[in-house]
Amino acid sequence: MARIDELRLMTQVARMYYEQELRQPEIMKRLNLSQSTISRLLSRARESGIVRITVNVPSGTHPELEEALQERYRLKQCVVVESVDDEEQIIRELGEAAAFFVETTAGPGDVIGISSWSAALLAMVDAMHHGARGGARVLQILGGVGSPGAEVHATQLTRRLAHLLNGEATLLPAPGVVGSRKARDVLLEDRFVAEATRLFDQVTLALVGIGAVEPSRLLAESGNVFSKSELNTLGRHGAVGDICLHFFNEQGNPVATPLHDRVIGMSLEQLRRVGRVVGVAGGKRKTVAIKGALAGGWINILITDRNTAERLLKG
Amino acid sequence: MARIDELRLMTQVARMYYEQELRQPEIMKRLNLSQSTISRLLSRARESGIVRITVNVPSGTHPELEEALQERYRLKQCVVVESVDDEEQIIRELGEAAAFFVETTAGPGDVIGISSWSAALLAMVDAMHHGARGGARVLQILGGVGSPGAEVHATQLTRRLAHLLNGEATLLPAPGVVGSRKARDVLLEDRFVAEATRLFDQVTLALVGIGAVEPSRLLAESGNVFSKSELNTLGRHGAVGDICLHFFNEQGNPVATPLHDRVIGMSLEQLRRVGRVVGVAGGKRKTVAIKGALAGGWINILITDRNTAERLLKG
DNA sequence: GCCGCGCGTGAATCTTAATTCAAATGCGCA
DNA sequence: TGCGCATTTGAATTAAGATTCACGCGCGGC
């Protein structure tokens, strides 16, 4: 009935509100309408399409992929960075994104567990600014990997992160893999090691790399922790990747091998109890590993690159 | 620095807020950000153009013209209806728009003055629905024009409006123009006339037609209130139009003629003290008259048609 | 013709969002 | 190398906006 007049009024109010940026109380005065009426007119204007709100996706960001991954793999959050040709560069991008993520979302209440050894996590620490909001405790949740020297690198990573966040570091002064279950049990009794492992179940935010089974360069360079035969065994059991040196297959199920008992670090089960587990990984080589991690639900936040994201959504 | 990451975050938050329609507290939980931060990210997303809000103007409405007229003539409000070929039809449109305007913006606190005689105001009352929000007092602010019969029409208009608004009517039982100043003074002493005129300065919303000097058909039909010579006199003084039978020239200045003292109704000065004075008029013939009314500031709300609006903006 | 029913309204209320404020920090500059 | 300056942040506060509620009304069924 009063169709056209209503439209006119809706339009007028919408323009005052959205274009002239007048507040509802002001419009109320000017048009002699109650604030309720204005609010209702505005919502009808939105419904009816008189007012259109669009979110323009800036190039280089991929919210659709992020949302699709979240949906598909029940993730809490997901960050997809732009892919570039150079794999090194992708790692840097991932690191920067991860750094930003941690800087913006980690607070003084958090206990951040960081799993050495991962190129992406290293890049993250490199990209991080100092003086973000302070005070998160940083905990090393995996022993150093490879030669004793590399072990030091691992603790350095933890230390640097703690320093950058103005927080306190708790180190795990032990190798990530030892020769036998027995050796591990002995090390777990070490005072400092025990101190770190006790904190495992207080972790609120875990940062983990995702390893591909085909040995990554870094692992290799760190001294070939795993022998050829060990890798073969893993391969025969269908292992596609690892988190904290705990391996899983493409479906995400843990692969039980003797290796399991030789790792000093958080177990997958412990990880699963953590509120936010952030996996940082990208690149073609890692796709299957990431898929396994996602399928097993071992991470609930993923930071990856566009191409990998697309591959993860295809299969 | 963190440029791209910021963009990503802004986009993500914007999508959650505007597309998924999550509230800020919900986003806060999901993204581990404070509500303040989310609010700030959203306003930056709007500023930076990631979020774009547009108001689509429905066809048949002309907010740009309305705003231009408001700006140019210092109006409180303005309504521009679509122009059609048929002048009768325009009057009906104006009436409907005016009816809607009164229905939506007049409340129980209002004292509505209505100036008979105007085809547009007649159309307004015809278009009005019963049962709008109630209780405004309706006051006739101009005597009946023309033959004693027409006088009755005028009071009917007032009565009908009052009835439609569930309000009380106060009539002005007198002719709009009498033969002499003396005759007017006598009539002003009439008890009922005096009752009405006493209310003039309590009017909060005046509804007036705008007359062109070239006698409108209605005036003519109502019995040629003004003689040829009177019209000539007005013409010689540059009168272009009238409100409540008070004439003004193109610049809006009142035209002082003996007619002035023979009118029974609100004066322009009284009208100027009213909070909202709504002029309802359109059509080519009336353009100059409307311009005068606007120039003189005798109305502060205008309801007109598109073509007239455009003409008013040209000169 | 009278009685509910549903719609639409404004005032009050409650939710949501913006802003203020104080604290903490990096940075430029002496 | 220290000293403000300008940022940036979250908690608290204030402002703004959505919704609830009660009411009044027209309208259609009985």
XYZ file of C-alpha atoms (C1' of nucleotides) in Angstrom:
690
model
C 0.000 0.000 0.000
C 2.238 2.725 1.277
C 4.892 0.740 -0.533
C 6.613 3.565 -2.350
C 6.487 5.868 0.642
C 7.998 3.184 2.820
C 10.755 2.638 0.312
C 11.412 6.339 0.216
C 11.608 6.531 3.974
C 13.805 3.464 4.220
C 16.113 4.896 1.624
C 16.241 8.244 3.305
C 17.013 6.724 6.673
C 19.563 4.370 5.157
C 21.358 7.235 3.501
C 21.408 9.265 6.661
C 22.700 6.322 8.612
C 25.173 4.727 6.250
C 26.296 7.626 4.117
C 26.047 10.667 6.313
C 26.840 8.479 9.296
C 24.261 10.028 11.526
C 23.406 7.980 14.589
C 19.909 6.766 15.198
C 19.200 9.274 17.982
C 20.139 12.066 15.598
C 17.948 10.723 12.803
C 15.191 10.361 15.338
C 15.324 14.053 16.088
C 15.467 15.046 12.475
C 12.703 12.841 11.189
C 10.406 12.672 14.171
C 10.528 8.930 14.334
C 11.206 6.774 17.347
C 14.559 5.064 17.627
C 12.829 1.685 17.455
C 11.269 2.619 14.161
C 14.572 3.717 12.740
C 16.232 0.524 13.810
C 13.441 -1.456 12.206
C 13.530 0.578 9.025
C 17.240 -0.039 8.762
C 16.956 -3.752 9.191
C 14.230 -3.863 6.577
C 16.403 -1.781 4.299
C 19.161 -4.337 4.701
C 16.832 -7.270 4.160
C 15.214 -5.741 1.146
C 18.493 -5.048 -0.526
C 18.295 -1.278 -0.412
C 21.387 -1.459 1.727
C 24.025 -3.820 0.476
C 27.098 -4.728 2.486
C 29.906 -6.490 0.732
C 33.271 -7.670 1.949
C 35.919 -7.225 -0.706
C 38.602 -9.795 -0.360
C 41.990 -8.104 -0.735
C 44.262 -9.898 -3.141
C 46.718 -12.124 -1.404
C 44.169 -13.233 1.167
C 42.027 -16.303 0.809
C 39.204 -16.355 3.274
C 37.160 -18.746 1.148
C 39.916 -21.333 1.318
C 40.327 -20.709 5.007
C 36.648 -21.167 5.619
C 36.465 -24.231 3.419
C 39.322 -25.854 5.308
C 37.811 -24.946 8.647
C 34.562 -26.487 7.570
C 36.004 -29.581 6.025
C 38.451 -30.431 8.774
C 36.618 -28.997 11.772
C 39.318 -26.466 12.440
C 38.965 -23.641 14.881
C 40.845 -21.347 12.599
C 42.863 -21.412 9.462
C 45.242 -19.016 7.769
C 46.095 -19.351 4.098
C 48.977 -17.279 2.799
C 49.664 -16.599 -0.836
C 51.759 -19.220 -2.563
C 54.884 -18.226 -4.387
C 57.276 -20.258 -6.453
C 60.160 -20.349 -4.088
C 59.633 -22.834 -1.319
C 61.957 -20.951 0.982
C 59.815 -17.920 0.458
C 56.664 -19.835 1.313
C 58.259 -20.890 4.542
C 59.003 -17.263 5.299
C 55.435 -16.276 4.565
C 54.142 -19.042 6.765
C 56.487 -17.916 9.476
C 55.326 -14.357 9.242
C 51.700 -15.384 9.348
C 52.351 -17.612 12.319
C 54.235 -14.829 14.074
C 51.369 -12.446 13.531
C 48.954 -15.061 14.727
C 50.832 -15.644 17.937
C 51.446 -11.953 18.519
C 47.800 -11.112 18.169
C 46.194 -14.017 19.920
C 48.537 -15.115 22.666
C 48.257 -13.378 25.993
C 49.758 -13.502 29.453
C 47.517 -16.367 30.435
C 48.896 -18.655 27.801
C 51.374 -21.447 28.084
C 52.844 -21.803 24.643
C 54.324 -25.098 23.693
C 56.687 -25.043 20.752
C 57.850 -28.098 18.967
C 61.319 -27.933 17.647
C 62.357 -28.804 14.959
C 60.569 -27.127 12.098
C 61.721 -24.718 9.443
C 58.386 -22.939 9.555
C 58.567 -22.402 13.290
C 62.071 -21.127 12.909
C 60.833 -18.692 10.297
C 58.069 -17.722 12.666
C 60.455 -16.757 15.394
C 62.564 -14.887 12.864
C 59.565 -12.898 11.736
C 58.323 -12.028 15.168
C 58.529 -8.511 16.491
C 59.703 -7.885 19.932
C 57.447 -6.332 22.455
C 54.194 -7.903 21.589
C 51.976 -8.101 24.578
C 53.874 -9.859 27.194
C 54.141 -12.647 29.542
C 53.208 -15.944 28.018
C 55.198 -18.862 29.309
C 57.012 -20.682 26.534
C 57.622 -24.366 26.807
C 59.693 -26.637 24.641
C 57.575 -29.675 23.948
C 60.022 -31.741 21.956
C 63.623 -32.508 22.619
C 66.363 -31.330 20.354
C 66.720 -33.294 17.217
C 69.935 -34.678 15.765
C 73.381 -33.925 16.952
C 73.993 -32.392 20.359
C 74.680 -29.152 18.561
C 71.233 -29.134 16.983
C 69.795 -29.730 20.382
C 71.115 -26.399 21.380
C 69.403 -24.829 18.401
C 66.145 -26.228 19.598
C 66.458 -24.723 23.022
C 67.561 -21.487 21.434
C 64.347 -21.390 19.469
C 62.338 -21.714 22.626
C 64.433 -19.125 24.373
C 64.159 -16.639 21.577
C 60.433 -17.005 21.398
C 60.111 -16.512 25.123
C 62.283 -13.460 24.925
C 60.335 -11.953 22.061
C 57.113 -12.430 23.977
C 58.628 -11.114 27.173
C 57.876 -14.416 28.727
C 59.640 -17.112 30.615
C 61.109 -20.124 28.857
C 60.993 -23.679 30.059
C 63.407 -25.879 28.198
C 63.425 -29.565 27.557
C 67.102 -30.337 27.773
C 67.156 -33.686 26.039
C 67.299 -35.164 22.587
C 64.045 -35.643 20.754
C 64.811 -39.251 19.973
C 66.990 -41.545 21.948
C 68.246 -45.034 21.264
C 65.860 -47.022 23.403
C 62.831 -46.848 25.600
C 65.064 -47.387 28.550
C 67.260 -44.471 27.659
C 64.179 -42.302 27.431
C 62.870 -43.388 30.819
C 66.172 -42.507 32.357
C 66.206 -39.077 30.797
C 62.634 -38.424 31.881
C 63.811 -38.633 35.421
C 66.193 -35.769 34.960
C 65.084 -32.888 37.088
C 64.863 -30.337 34.282
C 63.303 -32.738 31.847
C 60.701 -33.701 34.402
C 59.987 -30.057 35.093
C 59.231 -29.500 31.428
C 57.141 -32.612 30.917
C 55.080 -31.827 33.988
C 53.998 -28.649 32.218
C 52.818 -30.478 29.137
C 49.237 -30.621 30.265
C 49.148 -26.942 31.032
C 49.859 -25.953 27.487
C 47.091 -23.724 26.081
C 48.636 -23.046 22.709
C 50.871 -25.505 20.914
C 52.910 -24.566 17.889
C 53.926 -27.525 15.825
C 55.506 -28.226 12.520
C 54.231 -31.077 10.451
C 56.890 -33.390 9.105
C 56.706 -35.333 5.911
C 57.986 -38.853 6.083
C 60.324 -38.538 3.210
C 63.025 -36.982 5.347
C 63.067 -33.280 5.129
C 66.304 -31.603 4.427
C 66.481 -30.188 7.874
C 66.076 -33.539 9.559
C 68.709 -34.971 7.284
C 71.091 -32.187 7.961
C 70.514 -32.514 11.648
C 72.239 -35.836 11.470
C 69.863 -38.416 10.119
C 68.082 -39.212 13.332
C 66.275 -41.991 11.682
C 68.061 -44.721 9.887
C 67.068 -45.885 6.449
C 65.537 -48.975 7.939
C 63.531 -46.983 10.420
C 62.157 -44.898 7.636
C 61.371 -48.028 5.698
C 59.476 -49.448 8.629
C 57.480 -46.258 8.917
C 56.775 -46.333 5.215
C 55.586 -49.926 5.391
C 53.150 -48.970 8.114
C 51.716 -46.257 5.934
C 53.143 -43.342 7.892
C 52.853 -40.095 5.945
C 53.913 -37.535 8.453
C 54.645 -36.638 12.040
C 53.972 -34.085 14.690
C 56.529 -33.995 17.450
C 58.058 -37.108 15.931
C 54.902 -39.062 16.469
C 53.901 -40.554 13.157
C 50.478 -41.082 11.647
C 49.115 -42.451 8.410
C 47.018 -40.756 5.777
C 43.856 -41.352 7.790
C 45.476 -39.704 10.748
C 45.830 -42.849 12.833
C 49.010 -43.095 14.856
C 51.515 -45.545 13.496
C 52.726 -47.743 16.316
C 56.384 -48.583 15.902
C 59.162 -49.010 18.391
C 60.075 -45.425 17.595
C 57.122 -44.306 19.621
C 58.775 -45.075 22.913
C 62.018 -43.414 22.012
C 60.682 -39.889 21.668
C 61.023 -37.278 24.336
C 58.262 -34.791 23.840
C 54.520 -34.365 23.965
C 52.525 -37.294 22.704
C 49.702 -36.907 20.256
C 47.216 -37.708 22.988
C 48.604 -34.986 25.184
C 48.482 -32.638 22.259
C 44.875 -33.417 21.640
C 43.950 -32.087 25.051
C 45.481 -28.710 24.267
C 43.029 -25.912 23.477
C 44.775 -24.589 20.430
C 47.179 -26.644 18.416
C 48.594 -24.702 15.521
C 50.137 -26.595 12.647
C 52.392 -24.521 10.463
C 53.288 -26.185 7.198
C 53.015 -25.805 3.469
C 54.458 -26.920 0.186
C 53.616 -29.769 -2.105
C 55.934 -32.189 -0.367
C 54.018 -31.826 2.870
C 50.511 -32.113 1.555
C 49.894 -35.723 2.524
C 51.418 -35.202 5.924
C 49.155 -32.237 6.559
C 46.183 -34.195 5.379
C 46.988 -36.914 7.873
C 47.377 -34.402 10.659
C 44.032 -32.896 9.765
C 42.324 -36.240 9.405
C 43.551 -37.326 12.810
C 42.451 -34.032 14.310
C 45.929 -33.575 15.763
C 45.817 -29.875 15.039
C 42.867 -27.540 15.204
C 44.466 -24.491 13.646
C 46.303 -24.645 10.355
C 48.600 -22.122 8.764
C 49.447 -23.051 5.204
C 49.768 -21.686 1.691
C 47.199 -21.323 -1.073
C 48.324 -24.147 -3.302
C 48.520 -26.550 -0.430
C 45.135 -25.399 0.754
C 43.695 -26.162 -2.639
C 45.284 -29.570 -2.690
C 43.900 -30.293 0.760
C 40.435 -29.473 -0.453
C 40.641 -31.562 -3.596
C 41.238 -35.079 -2.379
C 55.008 -4.502 8.012
C 52.397 -6.977 9.057
C 50.333 -5.396 6.311
C 49.132 -8.548 4.609
C 48.436 -10.317 7.869
C 46.421 -7.381 9.071
C 44.430 -7.377 5.887
C 43.794 -11.046 6.265
C 42.611 -10.644 9.793
C 40.414 -7.671 8.930
C 38.891 -9.604 6.100
C 38.300 -12.618 8.233
C 36.664 -10.601 10.966
C 34.621 -8.639 8.454
C 33.318 -11.810 6.900
C 32.402 -13.267 10.231
C 30.649 -10.088 11.242
C 28.911 -9.017 8.074
C 28.383 -12.279 6.239
C 28.012 -14.866 8.939
C 26.457 -12.238 11.171
C 28.331 -13.296 14.246
C 28.346 -10.744 17.064
C 31.563 -9.317 18.338
C 31.549 -11.317 21.577
C 31.233 -14.503 19.528
C 34.084 -13.546 17.237
C 36.087 -12.653 20.293
C 35.734 -16.184 21.614
C 36.575 -17.770 18.303
C 39.591 -15.685 17.441
C 41.005 -14.935 20.866
C 40.835 -11.207 20.343
C 39.352 -8.622 22.652
C 36.053 -7.024 21.730
C 37.786 -3.661 21.437
C 40.173 -5.071 18.902
C 37.381 -6.538 16.862
C 35.501 -3.269 16.871
C 38.635 -1.482 15.741
C 39.409 -4.021 13.061
C 35.908 -3.609 11.720
C 36.097 0.133 11.546
C 39.423 -0.095 9.785
C 37.953 -2.619 7.402
C 35.206 -0.131 6.595
C 37.617 2.751 6.201
C 39.992 0.790 4.050
C 37.286 -0.312 1.690
C 37.397 -3.984 2.518
C 33.850 -3.566 3.691
C 31.717 -1.560 1.340
C 28.233 -0.405 2.242
C 26.062 0.950 -0.503
C 22.546 2.282 -0.469
C 20.695 1.365 -3.620
C 18.124 3.948 -4.440
C 14.894 2.220 -5.438
C 13.424 3.571 -8.639
C 10.696 6.069 -8.001
C 12.502 7.597 -5.083
C 14.812 10.571 -5.351
C 16.879 11.065 -2.268
C 19.512 13.069 -4.130
C 16.925 15.635 -5.132
C 15.510 15.654 -1.645
C 18.907 16.233 -0.168
C 19.800 18.875 -2.707
C 16.624 20.779 -1.942
C 17.153 20.478 1.774
C 20.634 21.810 1.370
C 19.799 24.598 -0.995
C 16.746 25.917 0.797
C 17.649 25.027 4.368
C 14.764 22.625 4.717
C 14.332 20.250 7.584
C 13.044 17.592 5.305
C 11.937 17.090 1.782
C 9.978 14.457 -0.070
C 10.146 14.133 -3.827
C 7.614 11.873 -5.493
C 7.894 10.553 -9.005
C 6.448 12.826 -11.637
C 3.865 11.511 -14.030
C 2.203 13.139 -16.985
C -1.196 13.653 -15.532
C -1.322 16.607 -13.183
C -4.249 15.118 -11.305
C -2.173 12.046 -10.721
C 0.704 14.097 -9.390
C -1.631 15.686 -6.917
C -2.710 12.247 -5.785
C 0.891 11.153 -5.376
C 1.667 14.257 -3.402
C -1.368 13.594 -1.271
C -0.320 10.066 -0.578
C 3.177 11.108 0.314
C 1.857 13.817 2.593
C -0.538 11.377 4.215
C 2.265 8.939 4.862
C 4.389 11.726 6.205
C 1.749 12.843 8.666
C 0.852 9.315 9.662
C 4.420 8.441 10.426
C 5.622 11.603 12.043
C 2.687 13.144 13.847
C 2.016 12.021 17.357
C -0.334 12.730 20.236
C 1.659 15.727 21.287
C 1.156 17.505 18.034
C -1.202 20.319 17.177
C -1.676 20.038 13.451
C -2.720 23.149 11.591
C -4.220 22.552 8.183
C -4.763 25.262 5.656
C -7.764 24.821 3.506
C -8.032 25.215 0.540
C -5.599 23.115 -1.429
C -6.126 20.282 -3.846
C -3.003 18.569 -2.557
C -4.173 18.671 1.025
C -7.508 17.337 -0.053
C -5.729 14.494 -1.781
C -3.728 13.971 1.366
C -6.792 13.468 3.473
C -8.223 11.186 0.820
C -5.129 9.047 0.865
C -4.878 8.793 4.601
C -5.554 5.554 6.395
C -7.622 5.502 9.459
C -6.146 4.369 12.689
C -2.747 5.821 12.470
C -1.375 6.548 15.860
C -3.846 8.712 17.563
C -4.602 11.859 19.237
C -3.168 14.875 17.508
C -5.315 17.941 17.736
C -6.257 19.260 14.320
C -6.776 22.934 13.799
C -8.110 24.787 10.804
C -5.729 27.661 10.213
C -7.477 29.342 7.313
C -11.093 30.192 6.851
C -13.169 28.630 4.136
C -12.595 30.030 0.749
C -15.220 31.096 -1.738
C -18.907 30.515 -1.437
C -20.428 29.638 1.891
C -20.750 26.101 0.551
C -17.049 25.836 -0.017
C -16.532 27.024 3.494
C -18.215 23.901 4.648
C -15.827 21.854 2.560
C -12.963 23.483 4.347
C -14.260 22.590 7.768
C -15.011 19.107 6.491
C -11.393 18.698 5.525
C -10.308 19.584 9.014
C -12.912 17.321 10.539
C -11.991 14.394 8.376
C -8.341 14.752 9.153
C -9.045 14.895 12.853
C -11.213 11.853 12.600
C -8.636 9.880 10.641
C -6.030 10.691 13.240
C -8.373 9.930 16.101
C -7.925 13.474 17.192
C -10.017 16.419 18.095
C -10.852 19.087 15.537
C -10.906 22.798 16.098
C -12.645 24.620 13.309
C -12.350 28.154 12.074
C -15.918 28.928 11.162
C -15.375 31.918 8.939
C -14.514 32.778 5.385
C -10.882 32.929 4.442
C -11.277 36.356 2.873
C -13.793 38.944 3.779
C -14.658 42.249 2.195
C -12.848 44.576 4.509
C -10.561 44.825 7.434
C -13.454 45.825 9.581
C -15.443 42.778 8.639
C -12.499 40.657 9.605
C -12.112 42.321 12.971
C -15.718 41.683 13.704
C -15.486 38.055 12.797
C -12.379 37.636 14.868
C -14.438 38.414 17.910
C -16.711 35.511 17.301
C -16.323 33.053 20.122
C -15.476 30.065 17.957
C -13.242 32.015 15.652
C -11.389 33.422 18.618
C -11.004 29.948 20.076
C -9.340 28.774 16.908
C -7.069 31.760 16.451
C -5.931 31.525 20.041
C -4.531 28.096 19.204
C -2.475 29.380 16.289
C 0.667 29.736 18.277
C 0.398 26.239 19.660
C 0.615 24.643 16.284
C 3.532 22.229 16.051
C 2.923 20.967 12.528
C 1.348 23.075 9.828
C 0.142 21.608 6.564
C -0.166 24.173 3.834
C -0.784 24.279 0.171
C 1.110 26.748 -1.947
C -0.991 28.794 -4.307
C 0.107 30.165 -7.625
C -1.045 33.644 -8.407
C -2.544 32.772 -11.684
C -5.774 31.605 -10.107
C -5.889 27.903 -9.719
C -8.880 26.100 -10.972
C -10.067 25.332 -7.521
C -9.959 28.896 -6.398
C -11.794 29.896 -9.510
C -14.399 27.249 -9.034
C -14.796 28.209 -5.463
C -16.270 31.452 -6.671
C -13.477 33.726 -7.714
C -12.634 35.084 -4.335
C -10.351 37.581 -5.860
C -11.500 39.975 -8.496
C -9.571 40.515 -11.672
C -8.392 43.837 -10.367
C -7.211 42.353 -7.127
C -5.209 39.800 -9.045
C -3.834 42.557 -11.205
C -2.735 44.486 -8.171
C -1.005 41.443 -6.801
C 0.652 40.874 -10.135
C 1.904 44.441 -10.281
C 3.504 44.000 -6.881
C 5.328 40.926 -8.100
C 3.345 38.395 -6.164
C 4.004 34.886 -7.369
C 2.226 32.777 -4.843
C 0.519 32.486 -1.496
C 0.381 30.445 1.625
C -2.825 30.805 3.611
C -3.785 33.597 1.218
C -0.807 35.651 2.244
C 1.107 36.550 -0.872
C 4.808 36.850 -1.518
C 7.058 37.648 -4.434
C 9.706 35.529 -6.065
C 12.238 36.501 -3.425
C 9.838 35.366 -0.769
C 9.066 38.817 0.578
C 5.486 39.376 1.635
C 3.517 41.563 -0.746
C 1.680 44.179 1.226
C -1.692 44.908 -0.297
C -5.018 45.716 1.262
C -5.841 42.044 0.850
C -3.565 41.333 3.734
C -5.998 42.643 6.294
C -8.949 40.836 4.868
C -7.699 37.299 5.482
C -8.853 35.199 8.372
C -6.146 32.669 9.049
C -2.607 32.308 10.258
C -0.224 34.985 9.097
C 3.144 34.208 7.593
C 4.828 35.487 10.711
C 2.814 33.172 12.891
C 3.590 30.342 10.556
C 7.272 31.017 10.815
C 7.201 30.302 14.504
C 5.818 26.842 13.915
C 8.258 23.974 14.292
C 7.335 22.112 11.162
C 5.613 23.794 8.253
C 4.936 21.370 5.444
C 4.301 22.734 1.987
C 2.607 20.290 -0.338
C 2.678 21.373 -3.957
C 3.913 20.371 -7.358
C 3.447 20.889 -11.040
C 4.969 23.306 -13.465
C 2.388 25.985 -12.848
C 3.362 26.196 -9.200
C 7.092 26.269 -9.571
C 7.584 29.989 -9.076
C 5.191 30.061 -6.176
C 7.065 27.264 -4.474
C 10.332 29.017 -5.128
C 9.013 32.107 -3.429
C 7.797 30.113 -0.462
C 11.192 28.491 -0.161
C 13.076 31.739 -0.610
C 11.051 33.376 2.108
C 11.552 30.395 4.373
C 7.822 30.157 4.901
C 7.964 26.415 4.867
C 10.649 24.131 6.201
C 9.412 20.855 4.808
C 8.516 20.428 1.173
C 6.621 17.655 -0.534
C 6.780 17.965 -4.288
C 7.343 16.011 -7.482
C 10.510 15.182 -9.353
C 10.153 17.583 -12.258
C 9.307 20.449 -9.984
C 12.212 19.536 -7.751
C 14.522 19.696 -10.725
C 13.165 23.063 -11.770
C 13.600 24.345 -8.239
C 17.227 23.346 -8.330
C 17.952 24.863 -11.704
C 17.224 28.523 -11.301
C -22.280 -6.505 15.407
C -18.945 -8.296 18.551
C -14.808 -10.796 19.560
C -10.324 -12.312 19.204
C -6.132 -12.160 16.026
C -2.367 -10.164 14.215
C 0.101 -6.218 13.012
C 2.582 -2.235 14.157
C 3.974 1.083 17.515
C 6.949 3.462 21.286
C 8.882 3.070 25.886
C 11.644 0.463 28.476
C 15.000 -2.779 28.622
C 18.781 -5.410 27.452
C 22.345 -6.472 24.214
C 25.937 -5.024 21.387
C 29.421 -1.915 19.931
C 32.368 2.204 20.317
C 35.233 4.955 23.111
C 37.775 6.317 26.964
C 41.360 5.547 29.936
C 45.528 3.909 31.789
C 49.387 1.067 31.135
C 53.101 -0.758 28.522
C 56.238 -0.514 24.898
C 59.203 0.728 20.830
C 61.311 4.491 18.649
C 63.362 8.841 17.547
C 66.301 12.174 19.274
C 69.301 14.532 22.168
C 72.099 5.813 26.680
C 68.349 7.676 28.564
C 63.875 10.553 27.830
C 59.617 11.663 26.277
C 56.326 10.799 22.100
C 53.351 8.335 19.853
C 51.125 3.682 19.412
C 48.653 0.020 20.685
C 46.157 -2.697 23.726
C 42.286 -4.558 27.068
C 39.245 -3.348 30.818
C 35.864 -0.375 32.007
C 32.681 2.709 30.662
C 29.477 4.908 27.833
C 26.888 5.147 23.710
C 24.203 3.021 20.385
C 21.092 -0.232 18.641
C 17.998 -4.356 18.863
C 14.362 -6.439 21.156
C 10.808 -7.153 24.458
C 6.645 -5.841 26.212
C 2.135 -4.037 26.530
C -1.135 -1.742 24.129
C -4.236 0.023 20.570
C -6.205 -0.678 16.474
C -8.316 -2.571 12.175
C -9.957 -6.624 10.271
C -12.118 -11.009 9.494
C -14.750 -14.784 11.455
C -18.718 -16.106 14.070
